[in-house]
Structures are given as structure tokens and as C-alpha cells.
């Protein structure tokens, strides 16, 4: 092996972007890897909620879907909910009522959708003007259009032309803007009215003339009367969103885009304040989800999302998952090593191969042409299997651990020892610091590590689902990727009515014990922490895996 080549290979791992939005847009689809049946679910026209913890690839999946839809001739509007609203953070301002903050959230979201559709309409109009100009100047002919010459890049790439009218779309966008920006003045109304003009007054003298019996003499006078009319409103202007006009505007937009389908892709749902999420969900349920020819995909973190809230009348505000939104998909379940080791290895091998191929094409001769060659050239023995297990089903963690392992390996293939050191560094540098200000979570993690790793010499455990919901802290540790949910709804054969969830302590956490704690080095070679082949297979045996969370945490 040439030293310079291996060093370039490892450097390619260091250059992989950690977040999909930081990647060049033209490389998103090239580097995307489909995970099992997830691709088929994602491409369906059903409304869906895509669940997954941070780093599982939700953003990458939505951006990839957006590119695919553009190639099909449909219209996709991608909205990053982290970026909406004002810099002052009005959505999180506790000084305002939830109704006021929720209304502003709806308006900001609709404004973002409006801007996305406006860009689509303007791009379409510019494209049509260019084609008309070329045709009038004689630069194109019907045969040119048929053969695809001198057409925009979307035509050359095989994108179907849906022929929607940009003028009609712009007209419907005006209706959307009007429906989203209605203002209501709340306060007192004072009315003052003044008239202007002349009035004639007639007065009778009461004198009867003898020549004309019955005729009375009278005198008249005129005087001017003036006034003003003034209406004074004193109060506060408040925005309000009317779902009826808004729904009609959305239907008009879909009609204007026909036969193209409109896809609304909402990313980072969990970045919206939790108490406001049902307001945004209710807007979707009332004005968007019932519209035919439109599909909504929402990317969210399950344990940080609240799609519905009950009302005092027994109803609810928001979306009923499984009813209003047809289905939900959990990315965590697709990539967990213990659910399917072979599938997880294949996914991550393709992930690293696709990302490094962009850089290796200019760095080395004859870069690995397939995933098998990639793994053989980058990793020694079982190191890649160890890396996949260390990732715990999270692509972003896999990329970061691989980059740290490449630094340790430098100009040599990556070994198991490199992966373990990298996993420990990533755990201490990123994951553990995520709960630094959460004392309950830190105490719970310490207690679980002492019990599961220290006393039981294991890394997996099961907990009653009701105890998990009551404690809450386990959910926080799961969100921080310090605990990993391997299996839901495990039945206890001795108590069929109780359901348990199976968790695992993070790989980096217990590997840090292997590398840093001397008491684990003193154990025999058969101990699982010292196994050169990696960590042992996982299992859930109630006799030794069940944990009384209440007793453990006090």
C-alpha cells in the first residue's frame, strides 16, 4: 500500500460535510443512500411525519426528495422551520399570549411558503420568456424543441413539462397573501359626525290682507350650518388567520399548478416551541391537508414534538397522527445495527463510498469503485463492523467518528482501536456535553452506567414503558443519543400485560470505560469489554435485563 494514497483516503473522510444543508445542492442526490423500504414510503403521495433523532438524515431525505420531484415536473417547497420568524424570537416570547405567538407563527410560515411558490412562478415565467424570445429571434425551431436543443437545463435532464400557468399562480399567491395578513383592530371605537351646508328658515308674520282673504304674509331667512364627520379607532391591530379564505387560496394554487403536484416539505418541526406546535398543525389540518393534489411531509424528533392538544369541549387542536396524517416513519428503526447487522453495514458502506467519491476523484488514481473495495481499502479486519456499531444507527455520528478515526490512523488503514478511541472522543466531546446543564439527566446516566455496565457487565436493559413516560429523563437521554432504543413493546412472558422498551447504553460511553478505567483492564480476556472482536451481540433476557427505574433513580 502506498503511504500517500492511504493518507489521501483518510483525508477524504475528513472532508465529508456533517450536515446536509452544508453540502452543495447538486451533490445531495449523489450522496443520498436509501435505507430499505424507507425510500418507497418517502416517495408516496400520502401525508407523512418522518421521525428521527438529530443526525439520522431527515434533512438529507427531504432535500433528495425535492430534487426527485423537480425531475418529475412536480413542485416542491422546502421550508426550514428554524429560519422563520423575527430575530427577536417572538415565537418564544413568554410576555405574549400563546394565541398571539401562534398566530404570528402561522403568518411567518405562510410567508415562507408564499416566497417559495413565488420563486417557482418567477422562474417559470423567466423560462417561458426566454423560449419566446429565442423563437421570435429565429434561434429555435419546432424541431429544436422536439429534440431538446436550446431548452433549459430541466428539459435536457428529462424533467417532464407540466405547462402550468405562472400568471394564474401569481394571482392565487396574491389571494394567499391577503388571507394570511388580515388585520383586526381590538379596542374602543369613537364616532363623531359633522354636517356641512345651508338651511332655509321660514317664519309667518300672522297678518291677513283684505284684498286677498286667507292669504298670510311670511318672511324667510337663510343661515349656514357646517359640520365634520370623523371616525376614531383606539386599540391594537392584531393579525388573524381565517382558515376559510386560506383554504380557498391553497386550492386555487393547486389548480394553477395542475397537472403538477404540490409537495410541502417542512423540516425541523421540533425547533418550533412545543406549546405552539399544535397551532401550526391545526393550520395544516384545516387549510392544507384536505386539499387534493397536495402532499405534506414533516420531519420531526418524536419525543420533542406535539402535534395535537385537547380542548375544553372534548375536541383537539392539531393533527391526529395516523388519522389526519396518514402514516409516520421512524428513521432510527431502519439503521439500528441490532435490528439488521447486514443491512446496517451495507447502508453505511454506501454512505461513506458515495461521500468520499466526490473528493477521491481528484485526489487519487483508481479510487474504490464499489462499496466492497471501499471497505477493504479503508479498514482493517473488523474495524468497519465496529464503526457501524459505534454509530448506533445515526449517520451524522458515523461520519464524525469515522473522521476522528481517520485522524488517529493518519496514513494507515483504520483499526478497531482507532474506532474505539474516536468513539470515546466523540462521546466526551459532543454527546456528554449535550446534557451538561441537565442535572437530572446526568444523574440518571451515571446511575444507569453504574448498574448496567458496572454491575451487570452488559450494555442493554429493558424498562417498563409506563416508567419511561413518567420519568421523562430517559427520553432526554435518548434524544441526546446517550441511550438508544433498540426495540419497542417487548412482552414479559410472566406478565403479558406489561410492555417494555429495550435500550442500550451508548457505545462511546462504555468504550470510554474500557480505555480509561483501570478496573476493567484487570478482568480476563473473555470479558466482553476486552474482546478484540468488538462488543458482544445484544439480547433482552428479563431475568437480568429488567430495571426498576423508580428504585434506581429514587
XYZ file of C-alpha atoms in Angstrom:
554
model
C 0.000 0.000 0.000
C 1.402 3.389 -0.981
C 1.528 5.650 2.086
C 0.455 8.749 0.163
C -2.627 7.008 -1.200
C -3.826 5.847 2.224
C -3.333 9.316 3.622
C -5.483 10.772 0.830
C -8.147 8.152 1.507
C -8.299 9.123 5.171
C -8.367 12.818 4.276
C -11.457 12.209 2.152
C -13.269 11.037 5.298
C -12.361 14.316 6.989
C -13.954 16.326 4.161
C -17.435 14.809 4.389
C -19.957 17.564 5.348
C -21.553 16.930 8.749
C -24.920 18.423 7.772
C -26.865 18.017 4.528
C -27.644 21.753 4.276
C -23.883 22.446 4.223
C -23.416 20.283 1.147
C -23.518 21.656 -2.386
C -27.084 21.200 -3.608
C -26.009 19.327 -6.747
C -24.309 16.648 -4.606
C -27.291 15.928 -2.339
C -28.844 13.269 -4.565
C -25.443 11.815 -5.485
C -24.557 11.175 -1.861
C -28.015 10.075 -0.686
C -28.393 6.434 0.320
C -31.786 4.756 0.508
C -32.445 2.796 3.695
C -34.512 -0.299 2.953
C -38.183 0.373 2.303
C -37.868 3.948 3.573
C -37.409 5.282 0.036
C -40.714 3.797 -1.141
C -42.510 5.237 1.888
C -40.950 8.652 1.369
C -41.964 8.825 -2.299
C -45.630 8.014 -1.633
C -48.170 10.800 -2.056
C -49.551 10.265 1.464
C -49.117 12.934 4.100
C -46.358 11.717 6.426
C -44.381 12.553 9.533
C -40.736 11.477 9.360
C -39.389 10.800 12.830
C -35.730 10.570 13.718
C -33.241 11.946 16.208
C -30.755 14.600 15.202
C -28.316 13.323 12.633
C -30.416 10.456 11.272
C -30.721 12.049 7.812
C -34.166 13.690 7.812
C -32.951 16.878 6.113
C -30.940 14.920 3.544
C -34.006 12.802 2.751
C -36.257 15.844 2.207
C -33.696 17.644 0.029
C -33.201 14.484 -2.024
C -36.975 14.121 -2.396
C -37.172 17.755 -3.535
C -34.648 17.074 -6.298
C -36.506 13.952 -7.425
C -39.814 15.806 -7.576
C -38.287 18.601 -9.645
C -37.082 15.993 -12.117
C -40.615 14.582 -12.329
C -42.123 18.012 -13.029
C -43.833 18.400 -9.643
C -43.375 21.456 -7.418
C -41.680 21.059 -4.034
C -41.472 23.849 -1.452
C -38.887 23.126 1.250
C -39.280 25.108 4.494
C -36.710 25.063 7.304
C -38.791 25.991 10.342
C -35.667 27.102 12.228
C -35.389 30.139 9.965
C -38.897 31.562 10.150
C -39.878 34.494 12.362
C -38.103 37.596 13.522
C -34.653 37.872 15.011
C -36.208 38.927 18.313
C -37.619 35.469 18.894
C -41.285 36.474 19.079
C -42.408 32.832 18.969
C -40.678 32.135 22.283
C -41.625 35.440 23.945
C -43.466 34.424 27.122
C -44.742 38.002 27.581
C -47.250 37.406 24.779
C -50.167 35.001 24.890
C -49.964 31.648 23.158
C -52.700 32.769 20.736
C -50.727 35.847 19.677
C -47.484 33.922 19.279
C -49.260 31.100 17.477
C -50.924 33.497 15.024
C -47.580 35.116 14.245
C -46.070 31.664 13.725
C -48.775 30.797 11.192
C -48.228 34.065 9.314
C -44.448 33.595 9.239
C -44.832 30.036 7.951
C -47.313 31.058 5.270
C -44.976 33.861 4.228
C -42.164 31.339 3.775
C -44.410 29.090 1.665
C -45.551 32.123 -0.337
C -41.945 33.123 -1.059
C -41.085 29.597 -2.179
C -44.013 29.446 -4.588
C -43.276 32.976 -5.825
C -39.757 31.858 -6.736
C -41.257 28.927 -8.656
C -43.635 31.222 -10.562
C -40.924 33.748 -11.415
C -38.523 31.027 -12.553
C -41.217 29.580 -14.781
C -42.101 32.984 -16.249
C -38.446 33.800 -16.984
C -38.045 30.407 -18.658
C -41.100 30.975 -20.880
C -39.968 34.487 -21.838
C -36.576 33.120 -22.791
C -38.161 30.468 -25.000
C -40.467 33.017 -26.657
C -37.563 35.395 -27.234
C -35.446 32.656 -28.780
C -38.314 31.605 -31.041
C -39.055 35.161 -32.199
C -35.410 35.860 -32.956
C -35.166 32.700 -35.016
C -32.729 30.913 -32.718
C -35.071 27.970 -32.211
C -37.478 25.994 -34.306
C -40.149 23.402 -33.578
C -37.617 20.679 -34.333
C -35.279 22.221 -31.775
C -37.963 21.983 -29.113
C -38.767 18.417 -30.025
C -35.141 17.347 -29.889
C -34.423 19.228 -26.670
C -31.845 21.639 -28.149
C -31.623 25.155 -26.712
C -34.011 24.270 -23.896
C -33.397 24.994 -20.234
C -31.402 22.500 -18.222
C -34.527 20.975 -16.621
C -35.777 19.931 -20.065
C -32.393 18.493 -21.032
C -32.277 16.448 -17.846
C -35.525 14.714 -18.709
C -37.816 16.758 -16.480
C -41.418 16.491 -17.607
C -43.026 19.786 -18.643
C -46.305 20.250 -16.810
C -47.229 23.546 -18.552
C -48.739 25.279 -15.522
C -49.586 28.948 -15.950
C -47.283 31.271 -13.926
C -49.720 34.190 -14.272
C -52.546 32.203 -12.694
C -50.173 31.082 -9.953
C -49.188 34.679 -9.193
C -52.853 35.656 -8.973
C -53.564 32.885 -6.473
C -50.468 33.821 -4.475
C -51.957 37.299 -4.040
C -55.059 35.645 -2.562
C -52.838 33.602 -0.225
C -51.030 36.726 0.951
C -54.317 38.534 1.568
C -55.763 35.610 3.528
C -52.631 35.366 5.660
C -52.353 39.064 6.559
C -55.835 40.026 7.699
C -55.704 42.668 10.440
C -58.294 43.073 13.172
C -58.368 46.139 15.451
C -59.224 45.253 19.036
C -60.264 48.223 21.211
C -62.764 51.100 21.514
C -64.335 52.899 18.543
C -65.283 56.576 18.863
C -67.549 58.116 16.176
C -68.026 61.884 15.647
C -70.307 63.187 12.838
C -70.432 66.755 11.443
C -72.656 68.089 8.589
C -71.908 70.931 6.150
C -74.357 73.078 4.025
C -77.077 75.797 4.137
C -80.548 75.657 5.745
C -83.570 77.994 5.000
C -85.866 79.066 7.858
C -89.402 80.403 7.134
C -91.323 82.498 9.680
C -95.085 83.510 9.387
C -95.987 87.138 10.223
C -99.636 86.328 11.041
C -101.116 89.394 9.048
C -104.220 88.921 6.833
C -104.596 91.144 3.765
C -108.146 92.360 2.940
C -107.705 92.115 -0.819
C -106.862 88.502 -0.584
C -108.709 86.890 2.210
C -106.984 83.818 3.658
C -103.547 84.774 2.464
C -100.991 85.279 5.160
C -97.763 87.239 4.757
C -94.496 85.497 5.747
C -90.774 86.276 5.934
C -87.833 83.901 5.408
C -84.128 83.867 6.300
C -81.151 81.666 5.496
C -78.274 80.510 7.720
C -75.228 78.299 7.132
C -74.693 75.053 9.023
C -71.363 73.201 8.875
C -70.082 70.004 10.462
C -67.403 67.315 10.116
C -67.521 63.517 10.091
C -64.682 61.735 11.840
C -64.187 58.098 12.889
C -61.566 57.417 15.548
C -60.396 53.928 16.418
C -58.382 53.384 19.567
C -56.985 49.918 20.081
C -54.346 47.386 18.974
C -54.026 45.915 15.497
C -53.904 42.143 15.694
C -53.327 39.713 12.878
C -55.773 36.903 12.407
C -55.704 33.890 10.119
C -59.041 32.945 8.566
C -58.986 29.291 7.618
C -61.830 29.578 5.066
C -60.171 32.136 2.741
C -56.822 30.480 3.340
C -58.104 27.063 2.279
C -59.650 28.586 -0.877
C -56.336 30.256 -1.679
C -54.454 26.961 -1.292
C -56.958 25.201 -3.548
C -56.501 27.945 -6.119
C -52.712 27.487 -6.033
C -53.061 23.735 -6.558
C -55.404 24.352 -9.515
C -52.944 26.833 -11.004
C -50.116 24.274 -10.734
C -52.111 21.386 -12.216
C -51.284 18.866 -13.530
C -48.123 19.209 -11.407
C -48.487 18.119 -7.791
C -47.537 20.449 -4.940
C -45.330 18.992 -2.173
C -44.852 20.922 1.063
C -41.709 19.738 2.893
C -41.493 21.040 6.467
C -38.129 20.416 8.135
C -37.029 20.919 11.767
C -40.572 20.789 13.163
C -39.205 20.283 16.679
C -37.462 23.675 16.553
C -40.901 25.312 16.939
C -41.782 25.967 20.633
C -43.624 22.913 21.885
C -46.722 24.831 23.040
C -47.128 26.405 19.576
C -46.753 23.227 17.536
C -50.472 22.296 17.776
C -51.398 25.727 16.311
C -49.245 25.114 13.248
C -50.540 21.551 12.973
C -54.131 22.818 13.127
C -53.439 25.207 10.246
C -52.266 22.233 8.177
C -55.267 20.106 9.163
C -57.859 22.744 8.307
C -56.409 24.537 5.286
C -53.816 22.244 3.678
C -54.259 18.507 4.305
C -57.821 18.287 2.841
C -56.713 19.800 -0.485
C -56.323 17.277 -3.291
C -53.188 17.433 -5.432
C -51.039 18.395 -2.439
C -48.768 16.322 -0.187
C -47.200 17.338 3.134
C -44.057 15.740 4.606
C -42.925 16.772 8.097
C -39.523 15.945 9.610
C -39.574 15.887 13.416
C -37.974 14.474 16.535
C -40.657 12.247 18.048
C -40.082 12.987 21.727
C -39.830 16.729 21.116
C -42.976 17.023 19.020
C -46.557 17.783 19.981
C -48.929 17.572 17.061
C -52.228 17.844 18.971
C -53.620 19.368 22.164
C -57.032 18.662 23.718
C -59.646 21.413 24.029
C -62.097 22.106 26.837
C -65.007 20.866 24.681
C -63.519 17.413 24.190
C -62.049 18.081 20.745
C -58.476 18.784 19.801
C -56.304 21.346 18.096
C -53.732 19.999 15.681
C -53.150 16.732 13.815
C -54.000 13.211 14.921
C -51.034 11.133 13.791
C -52.327 8.093 11.936
C -55.631 9.783 11.108
C -55.098 13.288 9.720
C -51.528 12.391 8.730
C -51.715 9.019 7.028
C -48.556 7.492 8.465
C -45.327 8.093 10.310
C -41.871 6.692 9.595
C -39.057 6.309 12.145
C -35.580 6.555 10.638
C -33.982 5.242 13.839
C -35.597 1.856 13.300
C -34.126 1.439 9.809
C -30.453 1.800 10.745
C -30.018 0.237 14.193
C -27.257 -2.375 13.951
C -29.033 -4.920 16.119
C -32.200 -4.859 14.015
C -30.234 -5.992 10.952
C -26.435 -6.040 11.086
C -26.041 -6.831 7.378
C -28.426 -4.070 6.324
C -26.708 -1.541 8.586
C -23.237 -2.430 7.218
C -24.461 -2.141 3.634
C -26.086 1.229 4.270
C -23.057 2.815 5.935
C -20.643 1.359 3.375
C -22.638 3.009 0.583
C -22.932 6.207 2.611
C -19.152 6.575 3.013
C -18.428 5.424 -0.532
C -20.830 7.986 -2.053
C -19.496 10.865 0.047
C -15.794 10.152 -0.416
C -16.144 9.506 -4.157
C -16.735 13.244 -4.671
C -13.256 14.026 -3.263
C -11.301 10.924 -4.267
C -11.968 11.538 -7.957
C -9.479 14.432 -7.794
C -7.147 13.074 -5.101
C -6.055 9.547 -6.108
C -5.865 7.319 -9.118
C -8.368 4.495 -9.394
C -10.465 5.275 -6.294
C -12.528 2.378 -4.883
C -15.192 1.669 -7.462
C -17.635 -0.212 -5.226
C -18.532 -0.473 -1.559
C -16.647 -3.741 -1.055
C -13.430 -2.259 -2.383
C -14.010 0.837 -0.254
C -14.292 -1.146 2.990
C -11.307 -3.364 2.165
C -9.040 -0.411 1.409
C -10.101 1.883 4.246
C -10.478 -0.542 7.181
C -8.512 -3.418 8.639
C -10.233 -6.657 9.650
C -13.422 -5.996 11.668
C -12.901 -2.248 12.063
C -15.758 -1.282 9.754
C -18.214 -3.514 11.620
C -17.073 -1.822 14.813
C -17.636 1.608 13.244
C -21.185 0.683 12.218
C -21.969 -0.488 15.726
C -20.399 2.663 17.198
C -22.686 4.822 15.016
C -25.772 3.404 16.772
C -27.822 3.961 13.612
C -27.074 7.703 13.368
C -25.333 8.725 10.090
C -24.002 12.025 11.465
C -22.383 10.224 14.407
C -20.896 7.693 11.986
C -19.376 10.493 9.876
C -17.876 12.231 12.913
C -16.482 9.029 14.434
C -15.013 7.995 11.068
C -13.331 11.402 10.695
C -11.775 11.128 14.174
C -10.677 7.543 13.468
C -9.051 8.684 10.211
C -7.107 11.285 12.173
C -5.856 8.610 14.558
C -4.941 6.264 11.680
C -3.272 9.071 9.662
C -1.553 7.189 6.821
C -2.649 3.638 7.724
C -5.912 1.714 7.402
C -8.362 2.324 10.247
C -8.286 -0.310 13.005
C -10.687 -1.341 15.783
C -8.525 0.588 18.248
C -8.857 3.731 16.123
C -12.635 3.377 16.056
C -12.843 2.907 19.823
C -10.658 5.914 20.553
C -12.685 8.010 18.107
C -15.979 6.877 19.655
C -14.729 7.793 23.117
C -13.557 11.215 21.919
C -16.891 11.891 20.204
C -18.811 10.816 23.300
C -16.801 13.085 25.600
C -16.613 15.999 23.148
C -20.173 16.119 21.836
C -22.682 13.758 23.397
C -21.840 14.144 27.058
C -21.698 17.933 26.809
C -25.258 17.979 25.424
C -26.625 17.302 28.944
C -24.092 19.386 30.846
C -26.785 21.739 32.133
C -29.332 18.971 32.794
C -28.518 17.663 36.280
C -31.329 15.075 36.360
C -30.183 13.594 33.056
C -26.556 13.464 34.196
C -27.514 11.734 37.451
C -29.719 9.230 35.600
C -26.969 8.408 33.111
C -24.474 7.857 35.907
C -26.887 5.554 37.747
C -27.634 3.547 34.584
C -23.950 3.152 33.704
C -23.129 2.012 37.250
C -25.928 -0.542 37.213
C -25.869 -1.820 33.619
C -22.188 -1.611 32.732
C -20.562 -1.694 36.163
C -22.644 -4.309 37.987
C -24.267 -6.371 35.220
C -21.386 -6.231 32.709
C -23.884 -5.513 29.920
C -24.932 -2.577 27.805
C -28.601 -3.337 27.216
C -31.563 -3.162 29.574
C -35.351 -3.095 29.457
C -37.662 -0.640 31.198
C -41.419 -0.618 31.644
C -42.944 1.777 29.093
C -45.056 3.471 31.752
C -41.961 4.094 33.888
C -40.187 5.657 30.899
C -43.073 8.046 30.295
C -43.273 9.011 33.959
C -39.546 9.534 34.391
C -39.044 11.651 31.277
C -35.298 11.692 31.839
C -34.860 8.514 29.785
C -36.442 10.322 26.840
C -33.989 13.188 27.319
C -31.044 10.776 27.257
C -32.457 9.129 24.142
C -32.793 12.498 22.375
C -29.165 13.274 23.268
C -28.123 9.911 21.714
C -26.706 8.698 25.040
C -29.295 5.922 25.155
C -30.518 4.102 22.070
C -33.923 2.499 21.659
C -33.370 -0.930 20.107
C -36.802 -2.482 20.435
C -40.300 -1.308 21.352
C -43.105 -3.184 23.061
C -41.247 -6.227 24.430
C -43.665 -8.505 26.284
C -42.742 -10.111 29.590
C -43.769 -13.791 29.345
C -44.581 -13.805 33.072
C -46.627 -10.589 32.926
C -48.211 -10.300 29.423
C -49.994 -7.062 30.287
C -46.767 -5.141 30.803
C -44.808 -3.854 27.815
C -41.138 -2.913 27.937
C -38.762 -0.919 25.755
C -35.239 -2.216 25.162
C -32.426 0.348 25.401
C -28.653 0.282 25.035
C -26.024 2.465 26.673
C -24.158 4.478 24.050
C -21.162 2.710 22.545
C -18.809 5.608 23.238
C -19.842 5.673 26.887
C -18.876 2.110 27.739
C -15.860 2.065 25.436
C -14.543 5.043 27.404
C -14.588 2.714 30.433
C -12.506 0.180 28.554
C -9.903 2.762 27.593
C -9.837 4.939 30.727
C -10.832 2.857 33.762
C -8.128 0.544 35.059
C -10.532 -1.826 36.867
C -11.879 -3.072 33.525
C -8.398 -3.870 32.241
C -7.819 -6.287 35.119
C -10.541 -8.672 34.024
C -9.926 -11.771 31.939
C -9.614 -11.892 28.194
C -13.087 -13.369 27.967
C -14.684 -10.217 29.346
C -16.782 -8.516 26.686
C -15.193 -5.100 27.242
C -11.772 -6.504 26.328
C -12.911 -8.611 23.371
C -10.693 -7.809 20.353
C -13.543 -8.660 18.010
C -15.717 -5.904 19.409
C -18.727 -5.761 21.670
C -20.947 -8.817 22.120
C -24.327 -9.394 20.486
C -27.265 -7.828 22.225
C -30.164 -9.600 23.866
C -33.043 -8.915 26.232
C -33.491 -11.506 28.955
C -35.854 -10.276 31.641
C -34.111 -12.199 34.395
C -31.056 -9.942 34.141
C -32.072 -7.060 31.837
C -35.139 -5.508 33.517
C -34.513 -2.361 35.568
C -36.783 -0.816 38.168
C -36.358 2.777 37.067
C -38.147 4.215 40.083
C -35.889 2.420 42.563
C -32.749 3.213 40.574
C -33.400 6.930 40.245
C -35.066 7.339 43.615
